XYZ file of C-alpha atoms in Angstrom:
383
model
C 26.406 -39.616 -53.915
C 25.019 -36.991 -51.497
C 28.256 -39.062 -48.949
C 30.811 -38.562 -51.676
C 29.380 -35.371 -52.074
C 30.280 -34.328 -48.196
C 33.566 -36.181 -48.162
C 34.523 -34.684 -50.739
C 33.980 -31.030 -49.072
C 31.177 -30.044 -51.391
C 28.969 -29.365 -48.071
C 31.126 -26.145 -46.531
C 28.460 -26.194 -43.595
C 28.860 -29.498 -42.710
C 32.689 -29.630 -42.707
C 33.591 -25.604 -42.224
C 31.563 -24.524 -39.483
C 34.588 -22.460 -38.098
C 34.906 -21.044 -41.536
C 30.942 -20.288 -41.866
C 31.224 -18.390 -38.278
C 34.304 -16.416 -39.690
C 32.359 -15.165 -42.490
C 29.362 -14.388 -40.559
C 31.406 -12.303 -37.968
C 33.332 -10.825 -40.633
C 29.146 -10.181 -42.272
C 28.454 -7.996 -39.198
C 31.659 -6.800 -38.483
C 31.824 -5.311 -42.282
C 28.038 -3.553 -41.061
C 28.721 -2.076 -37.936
C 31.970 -0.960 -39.071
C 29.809 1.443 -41.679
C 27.448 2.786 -39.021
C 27.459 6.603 -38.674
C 26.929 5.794 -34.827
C 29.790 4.843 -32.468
C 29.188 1.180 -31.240
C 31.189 0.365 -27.872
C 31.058 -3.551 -26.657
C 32.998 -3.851 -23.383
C 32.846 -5.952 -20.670
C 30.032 -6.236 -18.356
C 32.361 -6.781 -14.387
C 35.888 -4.440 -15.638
C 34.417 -2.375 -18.346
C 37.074 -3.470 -20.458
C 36.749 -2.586 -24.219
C 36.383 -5.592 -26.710
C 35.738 -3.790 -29.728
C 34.663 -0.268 -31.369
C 33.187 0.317 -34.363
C 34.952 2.987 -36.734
C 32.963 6.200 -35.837
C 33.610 4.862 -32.466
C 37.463 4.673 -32.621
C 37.641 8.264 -34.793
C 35.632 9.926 -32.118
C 38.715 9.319 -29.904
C 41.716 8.880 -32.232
C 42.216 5.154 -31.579
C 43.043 2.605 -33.519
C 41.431 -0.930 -33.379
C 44.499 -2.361 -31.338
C 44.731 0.528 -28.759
C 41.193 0.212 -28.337
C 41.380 -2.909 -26.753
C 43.605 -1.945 -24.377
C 41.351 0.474 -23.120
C 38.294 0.708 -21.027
C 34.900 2.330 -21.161
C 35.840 4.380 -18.418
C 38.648 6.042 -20.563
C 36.286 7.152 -23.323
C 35.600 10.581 -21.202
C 37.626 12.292 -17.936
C 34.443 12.786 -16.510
C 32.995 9.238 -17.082
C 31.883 7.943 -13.464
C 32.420 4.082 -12.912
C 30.089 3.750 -9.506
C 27.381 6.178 -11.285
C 27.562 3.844 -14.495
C 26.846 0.309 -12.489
C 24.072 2.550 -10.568
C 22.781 3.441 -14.007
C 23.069 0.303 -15.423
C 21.710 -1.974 -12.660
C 18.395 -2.464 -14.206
C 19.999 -4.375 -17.473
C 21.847 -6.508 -14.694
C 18.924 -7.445 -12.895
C 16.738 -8.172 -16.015
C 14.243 -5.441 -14.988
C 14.845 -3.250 -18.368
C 16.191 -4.631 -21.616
C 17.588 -1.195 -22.698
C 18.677 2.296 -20.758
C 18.807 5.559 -23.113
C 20.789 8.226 -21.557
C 21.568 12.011 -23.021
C 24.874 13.244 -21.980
C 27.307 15.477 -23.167
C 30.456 13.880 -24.526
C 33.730 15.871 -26.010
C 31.628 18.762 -25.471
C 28.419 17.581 -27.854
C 25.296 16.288 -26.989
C 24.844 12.264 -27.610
C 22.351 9.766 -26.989
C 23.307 6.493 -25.853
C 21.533 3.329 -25.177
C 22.821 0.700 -23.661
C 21.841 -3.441 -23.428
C 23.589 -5.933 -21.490
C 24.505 -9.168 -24.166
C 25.255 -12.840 -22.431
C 27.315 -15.389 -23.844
C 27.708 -18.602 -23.331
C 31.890 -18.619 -23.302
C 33.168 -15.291 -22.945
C 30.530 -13.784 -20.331
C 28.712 -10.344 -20.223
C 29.086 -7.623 -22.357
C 27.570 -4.120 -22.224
C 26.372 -2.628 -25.735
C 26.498 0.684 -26.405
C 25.754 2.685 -28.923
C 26.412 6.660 -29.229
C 24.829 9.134 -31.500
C 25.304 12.668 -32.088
C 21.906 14.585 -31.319
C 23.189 18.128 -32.009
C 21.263 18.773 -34.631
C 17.548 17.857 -32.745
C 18.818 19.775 -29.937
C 19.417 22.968 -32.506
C 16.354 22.278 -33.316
C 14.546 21.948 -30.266
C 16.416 25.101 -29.425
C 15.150 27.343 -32.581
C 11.409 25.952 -31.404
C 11.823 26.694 -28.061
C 13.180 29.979 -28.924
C 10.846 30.576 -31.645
C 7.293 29.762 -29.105
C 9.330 31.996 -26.137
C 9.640 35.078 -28.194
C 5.405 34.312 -29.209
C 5.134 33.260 -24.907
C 6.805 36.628 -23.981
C 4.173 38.758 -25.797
C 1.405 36.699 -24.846
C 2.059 37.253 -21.081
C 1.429 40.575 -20.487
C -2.161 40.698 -21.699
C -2.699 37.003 -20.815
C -1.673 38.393 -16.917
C -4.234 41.427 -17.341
C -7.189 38.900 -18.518
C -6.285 36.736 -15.448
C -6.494 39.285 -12.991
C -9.644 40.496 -14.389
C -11.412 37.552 -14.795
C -10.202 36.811 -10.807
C -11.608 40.248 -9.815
C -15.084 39.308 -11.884
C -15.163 35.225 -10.184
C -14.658 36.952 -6.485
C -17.896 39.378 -7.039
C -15.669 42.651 -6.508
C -17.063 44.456 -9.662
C -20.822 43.270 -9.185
C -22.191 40.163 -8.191
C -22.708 37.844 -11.003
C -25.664 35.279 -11.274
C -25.013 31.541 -11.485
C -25.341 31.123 -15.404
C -22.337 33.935 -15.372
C -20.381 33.022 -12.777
C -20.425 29.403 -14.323
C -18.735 31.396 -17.710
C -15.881 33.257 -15.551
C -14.921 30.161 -13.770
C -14.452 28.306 -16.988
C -12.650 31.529 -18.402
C -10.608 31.424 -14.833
C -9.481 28.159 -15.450
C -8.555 28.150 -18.687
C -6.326 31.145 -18.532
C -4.518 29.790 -15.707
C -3.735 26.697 -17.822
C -2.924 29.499 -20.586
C -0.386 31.274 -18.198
C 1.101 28.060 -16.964
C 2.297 26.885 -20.156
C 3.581 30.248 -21.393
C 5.919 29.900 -18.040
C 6.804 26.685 -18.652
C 8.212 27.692 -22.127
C 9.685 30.738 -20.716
C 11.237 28.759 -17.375
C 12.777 26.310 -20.255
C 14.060 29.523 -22.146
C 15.903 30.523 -19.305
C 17.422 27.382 -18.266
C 18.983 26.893 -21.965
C 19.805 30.876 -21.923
C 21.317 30.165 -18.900
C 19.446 33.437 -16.817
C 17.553 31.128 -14.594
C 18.852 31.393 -10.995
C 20.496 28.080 -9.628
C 22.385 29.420 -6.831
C 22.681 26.982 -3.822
C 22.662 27.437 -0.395
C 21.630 25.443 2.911
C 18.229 24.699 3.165
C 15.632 21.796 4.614
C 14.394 19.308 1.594
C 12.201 17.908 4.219
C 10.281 21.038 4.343
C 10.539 21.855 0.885
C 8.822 19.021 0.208
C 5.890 19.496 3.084
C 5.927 23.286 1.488
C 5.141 21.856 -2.238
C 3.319 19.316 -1.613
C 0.637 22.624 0.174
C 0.738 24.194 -3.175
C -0.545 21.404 -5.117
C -3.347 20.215 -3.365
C -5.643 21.637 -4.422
C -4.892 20.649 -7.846
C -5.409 17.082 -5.798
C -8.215 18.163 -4.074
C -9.902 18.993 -7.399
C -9.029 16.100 -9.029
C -10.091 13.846 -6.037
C -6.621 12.436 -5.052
C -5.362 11.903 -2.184
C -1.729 13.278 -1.193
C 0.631 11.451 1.256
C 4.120 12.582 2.430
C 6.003 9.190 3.257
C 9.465 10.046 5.547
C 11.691 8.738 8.799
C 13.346 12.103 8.541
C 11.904 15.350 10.671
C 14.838 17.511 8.986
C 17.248 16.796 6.172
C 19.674 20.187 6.098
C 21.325 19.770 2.106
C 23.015 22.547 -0.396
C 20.534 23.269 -3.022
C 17.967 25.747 -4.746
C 14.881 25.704 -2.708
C 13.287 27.491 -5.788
C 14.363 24.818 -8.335
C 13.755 21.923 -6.292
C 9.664 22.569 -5.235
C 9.914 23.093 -9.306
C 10.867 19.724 -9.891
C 8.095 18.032 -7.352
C 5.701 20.492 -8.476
C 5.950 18.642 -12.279
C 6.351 15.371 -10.685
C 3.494 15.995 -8.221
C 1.328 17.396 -10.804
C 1.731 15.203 -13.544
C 0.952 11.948 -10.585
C -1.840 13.527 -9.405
C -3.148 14.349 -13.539
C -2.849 10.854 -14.348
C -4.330 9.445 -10.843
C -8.026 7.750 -11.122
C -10.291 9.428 -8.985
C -10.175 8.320 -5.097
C -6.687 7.965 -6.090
C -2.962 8.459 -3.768
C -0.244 10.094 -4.824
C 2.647 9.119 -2.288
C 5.660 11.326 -1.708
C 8.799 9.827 -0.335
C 11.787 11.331 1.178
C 14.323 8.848 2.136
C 17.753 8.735 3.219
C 20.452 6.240 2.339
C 24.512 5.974 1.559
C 23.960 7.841 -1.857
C 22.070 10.320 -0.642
C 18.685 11.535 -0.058
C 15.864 10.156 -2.597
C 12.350 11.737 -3.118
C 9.956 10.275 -5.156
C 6.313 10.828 -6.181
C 4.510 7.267 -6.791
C 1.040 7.774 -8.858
C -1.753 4.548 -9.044
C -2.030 5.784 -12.988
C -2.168 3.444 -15.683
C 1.707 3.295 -16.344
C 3.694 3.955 -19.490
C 5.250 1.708 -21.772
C 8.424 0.669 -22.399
C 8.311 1.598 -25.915
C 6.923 5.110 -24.798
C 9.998 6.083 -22.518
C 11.516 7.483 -24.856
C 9.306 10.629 -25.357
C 9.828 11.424 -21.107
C 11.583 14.618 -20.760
C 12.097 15.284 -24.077
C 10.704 18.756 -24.983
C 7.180 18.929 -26.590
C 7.027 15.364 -26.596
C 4.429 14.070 -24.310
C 4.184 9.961 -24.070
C 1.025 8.084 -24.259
C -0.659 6.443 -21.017
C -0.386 2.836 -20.585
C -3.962 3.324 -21.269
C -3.583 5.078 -24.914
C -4.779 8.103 -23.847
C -2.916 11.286 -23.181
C -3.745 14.296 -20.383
C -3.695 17.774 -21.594
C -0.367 19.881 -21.603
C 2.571 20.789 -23.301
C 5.013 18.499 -23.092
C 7.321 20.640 -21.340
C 7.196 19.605 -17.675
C 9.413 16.635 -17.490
C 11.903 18.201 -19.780
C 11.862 21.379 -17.302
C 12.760 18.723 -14.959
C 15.357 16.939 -16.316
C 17.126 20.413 -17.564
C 16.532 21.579 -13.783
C 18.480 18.828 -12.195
C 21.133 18.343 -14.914
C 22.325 21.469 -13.651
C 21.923 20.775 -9.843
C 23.745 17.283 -10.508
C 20.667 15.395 -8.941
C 20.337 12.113 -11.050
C 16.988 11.009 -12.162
C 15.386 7.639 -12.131
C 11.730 6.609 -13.297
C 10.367 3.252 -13.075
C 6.469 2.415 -14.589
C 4.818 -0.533 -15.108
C 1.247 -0.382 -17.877
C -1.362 -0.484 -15.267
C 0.576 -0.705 -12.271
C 1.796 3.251 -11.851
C 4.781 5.477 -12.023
C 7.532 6.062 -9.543
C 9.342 9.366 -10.769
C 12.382 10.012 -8.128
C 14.982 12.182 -7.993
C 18.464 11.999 -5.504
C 20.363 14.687 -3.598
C 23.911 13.257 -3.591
C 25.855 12.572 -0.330
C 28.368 15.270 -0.743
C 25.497 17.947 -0.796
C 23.985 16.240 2.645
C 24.962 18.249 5.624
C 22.548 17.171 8.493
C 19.311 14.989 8.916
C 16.957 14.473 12.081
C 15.391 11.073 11.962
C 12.435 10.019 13.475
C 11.762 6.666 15.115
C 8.411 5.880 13.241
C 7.027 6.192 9.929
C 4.926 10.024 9.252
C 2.569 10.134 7.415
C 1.371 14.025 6.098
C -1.863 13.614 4.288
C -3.715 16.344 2.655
């Protein structure tokens, strides 16, 4: 009977596969066409759109039909084809399943991730999917607002305390006996973590108020670098790391904000040399190649998680080590970062790997390279 049965037709999966697909893709079609989130599949090699979900296609005025005759690339003027594949070359080599990227698209602030799907008869497709994130940026803003109007009164007597309390640990009022002088340096220490996160709020006040200074001019990374990497050692010194300053170049002569970028490998630097191990290196790199001139900071931490990228320069948001634990601070540093070379155009990359260490790195483009001095051999600048 059960033969009749699928002779007869009664068994739709056995004699409508074609038919079962067509319901299934209509299933997920009829699902992602409902998302509030704009999902873009295109083509891995030509960026070539195969389809857009509704939110997708009203975001731009298209309709289904003249969306496939269009390509990623014509989603935004500013969209940059060479920076994309740069971007995205970790989903092409299989060393990331996902990339999440904030940008600002028709003028609003989106989130998009991005994974790279294989098939078997039509070839690669990129994945993305685009949400609208003004609303946790107002509110990041009001918090950030609201703890900067607290952080601006705070300063002033914060700033008097410090000085004090400096004046006390040196002996200039009277010298103090051990017990005492055990007390102030504890005070000393504690305010100077105090003052450093009410600039850090402040510093990412002005960046979103726009009154920080970002003006460029010409200037030598190389000794930027050597320059920043002085300031923070003792920080390393206390912490029993070790600083290195990796480099072929003797000069590099670029446009930029000397001010800005010793800010960004001060938070790198600082946040390697918090999460080192004791006996621990903290390498610095400054390297020059066709896009530019890369420096990184490489830690021997215990990583960070895939899971946990997502909290890295985010504001107030502070991700867990690959070792569960998290190192005191705000939050604030890697967002101060990531706001900081937004505006100078320097793209950002990060890789980690749980008990292996971070690599945080930032670029200098090409265009903003005006002369470099290389040396023959490796230098190494240990503190």
């Amino acid at each position: 009977m059960q033969q009749i049965a699928n002779r007869q037709g009664h068994d739709d999966s056995a004699t409508h596969p074609i038919d079962a697909a067509i319901t299934d893709l209509s299933f997920l079609e009829t699902i992602l066409e409902s998302l509030q989130d704009g999902v873009y599949v295109y083509a891995s090699d030509t960026l070539r759109i195969r389809y857009m979900n509704a939110a997708a296609r009203a975001r731009h005025g298209w309709t289904p039909e003249l969306a496939r005759t269009k390509r990623i690339s014509d989603t935004a003027a500013t969209f940059d084809s060479k920076s994309f594949f740069r971007a995205a070359a970790p989903l092409l080599s299989g060393e990331q399943s996902a990339i999440t990227l904030e940008l600002t698209h028709l003028t609003l602030p989106v989130e998009v991730s991005t994974r790279l799907v294989r098939t078997h008869d039509e070839g690669d497709f990129f994945v993305s999917v685009l949400r609208d994130i003004s609303a946790r940026k107002s509110a990041d803003s009001d918090k950030v607002q609201t703890v900067s109007t607290v952080s601006h009164e705070l300063r002033t007597p914060l700033t008097s305390i410090h000085g004090a309390l400096r004046l006390l640990k040196a002996g200039a009022v009277s010298k103090l006996d051990p017990k005492t002088q055990s007390v102030v340096d504890i005070a000393s220490r504690n305010t100077d973590r105090l003052l450093s996160i009410v600039n850090d709020i402040l510093d990412l006040e002005k960046i979103n108020s726009n009154k920080m200074d970002f003006s460029i001019a010409e200037m030598d990374v190389v000794e930027c670098v050597q320059d920043t990497i002085e300031l923070i050692s003792g920080a390393a010194l206390e912490n029993e790391v070790r600083l290195e300053v990796e480099t072929k170049l003797r000069s590099a002569m670029v446009l930029g904000n000397a001010e800005r970028i010793a800010q960004i490998i001060t938070n790198f630097g600082s946040n390697a040399i918090k999460y080192s191990p004791r006996g621990g290196v903290v390498r610095v790199g400054i390297s020059e190649a066709e896009d530019g001139i890369a420096i990184s900071v490489t830690d021997q931490g215990p990583g960070i998680s895939e899971e946990q990228n997502r909290m890295l320069f985010k504001p107030f948001s502070q991700a867990c080590a690959g070792d569960g634990s998290k190192r005191p601070g705000t939050g604030l540093g890697l967002a101060i970062v990531a706001a900081i070379a937004k505006r100078l155009d320097y793209p950002i990359t990060f890789q980690s790997e749980v008990g292996q260490g971070s690599t945080f790195q930032f670029r200098i483009p090409p265009h903003l390279v005006l002369l470099s001095d290389l040396n023959q051999d490796v230098e190494w600048v240990a503190s």
